[in-house]
Each structure stands twice: as C-alpha cells, then as structure tokens.
Amino acid sequence: MARPGKIVCVGRNYREHAKELGNDVPTAPLLFLKPPSAVIAPGVPIVRPAVSQRVDFEGEVGIVIGATLCKATPEQCAAGIRGVVALNDVTARDLQKSDGQWSRAKGFDTFCPIGPEWVGVPPLDAITVVTRVNGEEKQRGSTADLVFPIPGLLSYISHIMTLEPGDVVATGTPAGVGPLQAGDIVEIELVGYSTVRNPVESQA
Ligand code: ZN
C-alpha cells in the first residue's frame, strides 16, 4: 500500500500482553507514533540494528483510515475506516526500556512491515491476528479482547490529532511477543484479510 501519512500505535491494549511485560493495564489508551519511513512491504528484510540486543515482533491489526476524522464519535470513526492491514510493530525491547520513551525503539528503518490492504470494514470486534516465526505460531489474539475497542480508540485519537485518509492505526499486540534472529521468517496474518511475511537480517 502507499506509505501512510502517519502511523498511530497503542501500547498495552491486550491485558495478557501488558501482564507479560510486567505492566499495568492502562486506564486510557497509551499512544505513540511510528515514522512512515519505517514501513516496508512484504518480503523486504527487517534489519536488526547493531545497537540492540533484543528485537521483538509484535503482530497487530492495522486499521487504514478512509476519511478525515477530527473530534469524531466512535460511530463516525467506524464509518470512516477504509480497510485493514496486517502490521508488525517491530520493537527494540532493550532500547524501549533504557530510553524511557519509545521513538528510537519503535522507529528504526524496516521496523514497520505492512501487508496488502483489505478494503472494507470487517467485524471490528472479531478480527483474529496470528504471528508465526519460521512457521511456528507465537501469538494469537482477537480484537474481541481489546482493552480499548477500535471505534472508541479511533475516536480518542481523533480528539488529539486529526486522522486523515491513508493513516494507519496499529491497535496493539496480544501476548506472546518474542525475539527475532537473523535468518528468521516472521509472518503476521489477519485471518481472512491480510498477511505480511518478512525475513530478518542483522545490520551489516
Ligand atoms: Zn505494538
């Protein structure tokens, strides 16, 4: 798909994932941004930067915005969705912890693989996301389990920053995150909608 104008992400939006990293479940969506320059297409290698010892996959449901949403209601936001994409919120976990904020850990080049866009609005509370590394299942979640369901999440974001056509909202990752090594193949599947599969390399 075309490069998004911005990528808005939400942290700790599945209870079990918040727990596995020792974090509380937030009382309001915990937002951060990934730079559009991090986006890569299926098949393009994810490059592990030399400064990180721990690069994790995070399989996520990506929502593609189809309308201008400014201070919009959840209903307006649901109607303003253009499609969905499989998205890998690749994260340098050690740098995320040491930096105290997440721009570097989440923002390296190649850290945002995005799959082909499925155009339409699927049942927003019943999208299944599966992550496999070298064919082995590592994560399986459903948007039924989101702490902040998609329409309300989009509305919350739209009261902070205007969502514009082509923007992508990454809705958080379920439990089961883990590391990627050079030579791995990592695949995120939104079952029935979109898949993104990428090899992993170490920085030369
Ligand atoms: Zn994430």
mmCIF file of C-alpha atoms and ligand atoms in Angstrom:
data_model
loop_
_atom_site.group_PDB
_atom_site.id
_atom_site.type_symbol
_atom_site.label_atom_id
_atom_site.label_comp_id
_atom_site.label_asym_id
_atom_site.label_seq_id
_atom_site.Cartn_x
_atom_site.Cartn_y
_atom_site.Cartn_z
ATOM 1 C CA MET A 1 0.000 0.000 0.000
ATOM 2 C CA ALA A 2 1.013 3.652 -0.290
ATOM 3 C CA ARG A 3 3.118 4.988 2.562
ATOM 4 C CA PRO A 4 0.823 6.252 5.348
ATOM 5 C CA GLY A 5 0.940 9.915 6.377
ATOM 6 C CA LYS A 6 1.309 8.734 9.964
ATOM 7 C CA ILE A 7 1.159 5.533 11.962
ATOM 8 C CA VAL A 8 -0.523 5.860 15.342
ATOM 9 C CA CYS A 9 0.053 2.968 17.724
ATOM 10 C CA VAL A 10 -1.409 1.952 21.048
ATOM 11 C CA GLY A 11 0.568 0.152 23.741
ATOM 12 C CA ARG A 12 -0.760 -2.471 26.162
ATOM 13 C CA ASN A 13 -4.177 -2.860 24.551
ATOM 14 C CA TYR A 14 -4.438 -6.575 25.411
ATOM 15 C CA ARG A 15 -4.470 -7.443 29.141
ATOM 16 C CA GLU A 16 -2.350 -10.580 28.793
ATOM 17 C CA HIS A 17 0.357 -8.707 26.880
ATOM 18 C CA ALA A 18 0.500 -5.908 29.480
ATOM 19 C CA LYS A 19 0.945 -8.596 32.145
ATOM 20 C CA GLU A 20 3.672 -10.491 30.305
ATOM 21 C CA LEU A 21 5.862 -7.368 30.304
ATOM 22 C CA GLY A 22 5.036 -6.617 33.942
ATOM 23 C CA ASN A 23 2.920 -3.543 33.151
ATOM 24 C CA ASP A 24 -0.441 -2.397 34.471
ATOM 25 C CA VAL A 25 -3.373 -2.257 32.080
ATOM 26 C CA PRO A 26 -3.689 1.440 31.206
ATOM 27 C CA THR A 27 -6.817 3.415 32.089
ATOM 28 C CA ALA A 28 -6.609 5.438 28.861
ATOM 29 C CA PRO A 29 -5.044 4.437 25.522
ATOM 30 C CA LEU A 30 -1.243 4.707 25.632
ATOM 31 C CA LEU A 31 -0.356 6.243 22.274
ATOM 32 C CA PHE A 32 2.891 6.522 20.347
ATOM 33 C CA LEU A 33 3.891 7.096 16.726
ATOM 34 C CA LYS A 34 5.976 5.113 14.295
ATOM 35 C CA PRO A 35 7.608 7.076 11.456
ATOM 36 C CA PRO A 36 6.346 6.392 7.923
ATOM 37 C CA SER A 37 9.994 5.818 6.937
ATOM 38 C CA ALA A 38 9.911 2.550 8.938
ATOM 39 C CA VAL A 39 7.335 0.990 6.599
ATOM 40 C CA ILE A 40 8.382 -1.938 4.437
ATOM 41 C CA ALA A 41 6.427 -4.195 2.101
ATOM 42 C CA PRO A 42 6.054 -7.975 2.373
ATOM 43 C CA GLY A 43 9.293 -9.786 1.565
ATOM 44 C CA VAL A 44 11.598 -6.885 2.406
ATOM 45 C CA PRO A 45 14.069 -7.775 5.182
ATOM 46 C CA ILE A 46 13.668 -6.460 8.724
ATOM 47 C CA VAL A 47 17.148 -5.257 9.729
ATOM 48 C CA ARG A 48 18.213 -5.749 13.353
ATOM 49 C CA PRO A 49 20.261 -2.670 14.291
ATOM 50 C CA ALA A 50 23.669 -3.339 15.830
ATOM 51 C CA VAL A 51 22.838 -1.180 18.873
ATOM 52 C CA SER A 52 20.053 -3.533 20.025
ATOM 53 C CA GLN A 53 20.441 -6.984 21.536
ATOM 54 C CA ARG A 54 16.722 -7.713 21.587
ATOM 55 C CA VAL A 55 14.419 -7.037 18.616
ATOM 56 C CA ASP A 56 10.854 -8.342 19.079
ATOM 57 C CA PHE A 57 7.941 -8.984 16.732
ATOM 58 C CA GLU A 58 4.512 -7.574 17.644
ATOM 59 C CA GLY A 59 1.697 -8.817 15.412
ATOM 60 C CA GLU A 60 -1.103 -6.255 15.169
ATOM 61 C CA VAL A 61 -4.340 -5.362 13.434
ATOM 62 C CA GLY A 62 -3.731 -2.207 11.395
ATOM 63 C CA ILE A 63 -6.730 -0.003 10.597
ATOM 64 C CA VAL A 64 -6.490 2.095 7.417
ATOM 65 C CA ILE A 65 -8.362 5.390 7.675
ATOM 66 C CA GLY A 66 -10.576 6.448 4.766
ATOM 67 C CA ALA A 67 -11.960 9.801 5.910
ATOM 68 C CA THR A 68 -10.867 12.937 7.732
ATOM 69 C CA LEU A 69 -11.696 12.278 11.369
ATOM 70 C CA CYS A 70 -11.416 15.255 13.719
ATOM 71 C CA LYS A 71 -13.074 15.026 17.148
ATOM 72 C CA ALA A 72 -15.241 12.273 15.720
ATOM 73 C CA THR A 73 -17.610 9.936 17.544
ATOM 74 C CA PRO A 74 -16.942 6.191 17.665
ATOM 75 C CA GLU A 75 -19.737 5.708 15.129
ATOM 76 C CA GLN A 76 -18.237 8.287 12.752
ATOM 77 C CA CYS A 77 -14.849 6.607 13.144
ATOM 78 C CA ALA A 78 -16.201 3.124 12.394
ATOM 79 C CA ALA A 79 -17.816 4.538 9.247
ATOM 80 C CA GLY A 80 -14.533 6.251 8.299
ATOM 81 C CA ILE A 81 -12.482 3.060 8.063
ATOM 82 C CA ARG A 82 -11.191 2.172 4.584
ATOM 83 C CA GLY A 83 -9.648 -1.214 5.276
ATOM 84 C CA VAL A 84 -7.351 -3.363 7.371
ATOM 85 C CA VAL A 85 -3.727 -4.483 7.089
ATOM 86 C CA ALA A 86 -1.522 -6.975 8.890
ATOM 87 C CA LEU A 87 1.166 -4.958 10.685
ATOM 88 C CA ASN A 88 4.330 -5.893 12.569
ATOM 89 C CA ASP A 89 5.212 -3.295 15.253
ATOM 90 C CA VAL A 90 8.863 -4.359 15.414
ATOM 91 C CA THR A 91 10.414 -3.153 18.673
ATOM 92 C CA ALA A 92 13.950 -2.949 20.056
ATOM 93 C CA ARG A 93 12.840 -4.075 23.517
ATOM 94 C CA ASP A 94 16.086 -3.251 25.304
ATOM 95 C CA LEU A 95 16.141 0.302 23.937
ATOM 96 C CA GLN A 96 12.449 0.753 24.754
ATOM 97 C CA LYS A 97 13.296 0.050 28.385
ATOM 98 C CA SER A 98 16.527 2.052 28.557
ATOM 99 C CA ASP A 99 15.309 5.155 26.676
ATOM 100 C CA GLY A 100 12.179 5.745 28.756
ATOM 101 C CA GLN A 101 10.306 6.811 25.621
ATOM 102 C CA TRP A 102 9.847 4.821 22.509
ATOM 103 C CA SER A 103 10.749 6.793 19.383
ATOM 104 C CA ARG A 104 14.086 5.052 18.851
ATOM 105 C CA ALA A 105 12.941 1.564 19.876
ATOM 106 C CA LYS A 106 9.936 1.664 17.565
ATOM 107 C CA GLY A 107 11.317 3.866 14.806
ATOM 108 C CA PHE A 108 14.248 2.148 13.102
ATOM 109 C CA ASP A 109 14.093 1.737 9.338
ATOM 110 C CA THR A 110 12.314 -1.535 8.425
ATOM 111 C CA PHE A 111 10.505 -1.713 11.802
ATOM 112 C CA CYS A 112 7.000 -1.459 10.311
ATOM 113 C CA PRO A 113 6.180 -4.252 7.850
ATOM 114 C CA ILE A 114 2.677 -3.714 6.448
ATOM 115 C CA GLY A 115 0.700 -6.253 4.409
ATOM 116 C CA PRO A 116 -1.636 -5.688 1.473
ATOM 117 C CA GLU A 117 -4.722 -3.648 2.318
ATOM 118 C CA TRP A 118 -8.024 -5.500 2.513
ATOM 119 C CA VAL A 119 -10.555 -2.863 1.577
ATOM 120 C CA GLY A 120 -13.753 -2.876 3.587
ATOM 121 C CA VAL A 121 -14.857 -2.916 7.203
ATOM 122 C CA PRO A 122 -14.640 -6.347 8.846
ATOM 123 C CA PRO A 123 -16.447 -7.073 12.134
ATOM 124 C CA LEU A 124 -14.278 -4.838 14.310
ATOM 125 C CA ASP A 125 -14.643 -6.992 17.433
ATOM 126 C CA ALA A 126 -13.840 -10.285 15.721
ATOM 127 C CA ILE A 127 -10.563 -9.933 13.824
ATOM 128 C CA THR A 128 -8.038 -12.675 14.589
ATOM 129 C CA VAL A 129 -4.316 -11.870 14.431
ATOM 130 C CA VAL A 130 -1.719 -14.653 14.353
ATOM 131 C CA THR A 131 2.080 -14.360 14.425
ATOM 132 C CA ARG A 132 4.353 -17.157 13.219
ATOM 133 C CA VAL A 133 8.149 -17.312 13.301
ATOM 134 C CA ASN A 134 9.637 -19.915 10.955
ATOM 135 C CA GLY A 135 6.148 -21.391 10.663
ATOM 136 C CA GLU A 136 5.658 -21.797 14.424
ATOM 137 C CA GLU A 137 2.720 -19.968 16.000
ATOM 138 C CA LYS A 138 3.835 -17.406 18.611
ATOM 139 C CA GLN A 139 0.817 -15.114 19.078
ATOM 140 C CA ARG A 140 -2.923 -15.490 18.556
ATOM 141 C CA GLY A 141 -5.320 -12.747 19.586
ATOM 142 C CA SER A 142 -8.727 -11.381 18.771
ATOM 143 C CA THR A 143 -9.950 -7.813 18.721
ATOM 144 C CA ALA A 144 -12.753 -9.175 20.960
ATOM 145 C CA ASP A 145 -10.166 -8.913 23.753
ATOM 146 C CA LEU A 146 -9.013 -5.322 23.213
ATOM 147 C CA VAL A 147 -8.911 -3.148 26.330
ATOM 148 C CA PHE A 148 -9.922 -0.217 24.102
ATOM 149 C CA PRO A 149 -12.085 -1.420 21.194
ATOM 150 C CA ILE A 150 -11.419 0.027 17.762
ATOM 151 C CA PRO A 151 -14.233 2.624 17.301
ATOM 152 C CA GLY A 152 -13.604 4.234 20.705
ATOM 153 C CA LEU A 153 -9.853 4.072 20.205
ATOM 154 C CA LEU A 154 -10.101 5.912 16.878
ATOM 155 C CA SER A 155 -12.407 8.493 18.475
ATOM 156 C CA TYR A 156 -9.930 9.038 21.321
ATOM 157 C CA ILE A 157 -7.085 9.564 18.822
ATOM 158 C CA SER A 158 -9.221 11.906 16.693
ATOM 159 C CA HIS A 159 -9.638 14.198 19.690
ATOM 160 C CA ILE A 160 -5.827 14.592 19.839
ATOM 161 C CA MET A 161 -4.743 14.553 16.200
ATOM 162 C CA THR A 162 -6.837 14.564 13.040
ATOM 163 C CA LEU A 163 -6.840 11.183 11.349
ATOM 164 C CA GLU A 164 -6.516 11.516 7.592
ATOM 165 C CA PRO A 165 -7.138 9.173 4.657
ATOM 166 C CA GLY A 166 -4.291 6.688 4.373
ATOM 167 C CA ASP A 167 -3.208 6.986 8.009
ATOM 168 C CA VAL A 168 -2.778 3.659 9.794
ATOM 169 C CA VAL A 169 -3.703 2.916 13.406
ATOM 170 C CA ALA A 170 -1.957 -0.110 14.950
ATOM 171 C CA THR A 171 -4.271 -1.451 17.622
ATOM 172 C CA GLY A 172 -1.816 -3.226 19.943
ATOM 173 C CA THR A 173 -0.330 -6.676 20.233
ATOM 174 C CA PRO A 174 -1.601 -9.764 22.070
ATOM 175 C CA ALA A 175 0.508 -11.845 24.466
ATOM 176 C CA GLY A 176 3.401 -13.917 23.186
ATOM 177 C CA VAL A 177 5.888 -11.312 21.946
ATOM 178 C CA GLY A 178 9.396 -12.625 21.467
ATOM 179 C CA PRO A 179 12.742 -12.033 19.792
ATOM 180 C CA LEU A 180 13.748 -12.198 16.151
ATOM 181 C CA GLN A 181 17.127 -13.507 14.990
ATOM 182 C CA ALA A 182 18.891 -13.133 11.662
ATOM 183 C CA GLY A 183 17.638 -15.831 9.322
ATOM 184 C CA ASP A 184 14.121 -15.955 10.809
ATOM 185 C CA ILE A 185 10.994 -15.541 8.719
ATOM 186 C CA VAL A 186 8.238 -13.701 10.605
ATOM 187 C CA GLU A 187 4.643 -13.656 9.436
ATOM 188 C CA ILE A 188 1.651 -11.685 10.725
ATOM 189 C CA GLU A 189 -1.752 -12.852 9.494
ATOM 190 C CA LEU A 190 -5.129 -11.172 9.944
ATOM 191 C CA VAL A 191 -7.087 -14.325 9.290
ATOM 192 C CA GLY A 192 -9.106 -13.874 6.108
ATOM 193 C CA TYR A 193 -7.806 -10.377 5.343
ATOM 194 C CA SER A 194 -4.077 -9.690 5.073
ATOM 195 C CA THR A 195 -0.683 -11.291 5.663
ATOM 196 C CA VAL A 196 2.785 -9.770 5.892
ATOM 197 C CA ARG A 197 5.835 -12.055 5.859
ATOM 198 C CA ASN A 198 9.414 -10.798 6.096
ATOM 199 C CA PRO A 199 12.896 -12.259 6.522
ATOM 200 C CA VAL A 200 15.156 -10.923 9.282
ATOM 201 C CA GLU A 201 18.750 -9.755 8.810
ATOM 202 C CA SER A 202 21.388 -8.287 11.073
ATOM 203 C CA GLN A 203 22.866 -4.893 10.213
ATOM 204 C CA ALA A 204 25.958 -5.427 8.071
HETATM 205 ZN ZN ZN B 1 2.752 -2.681 19.413
#
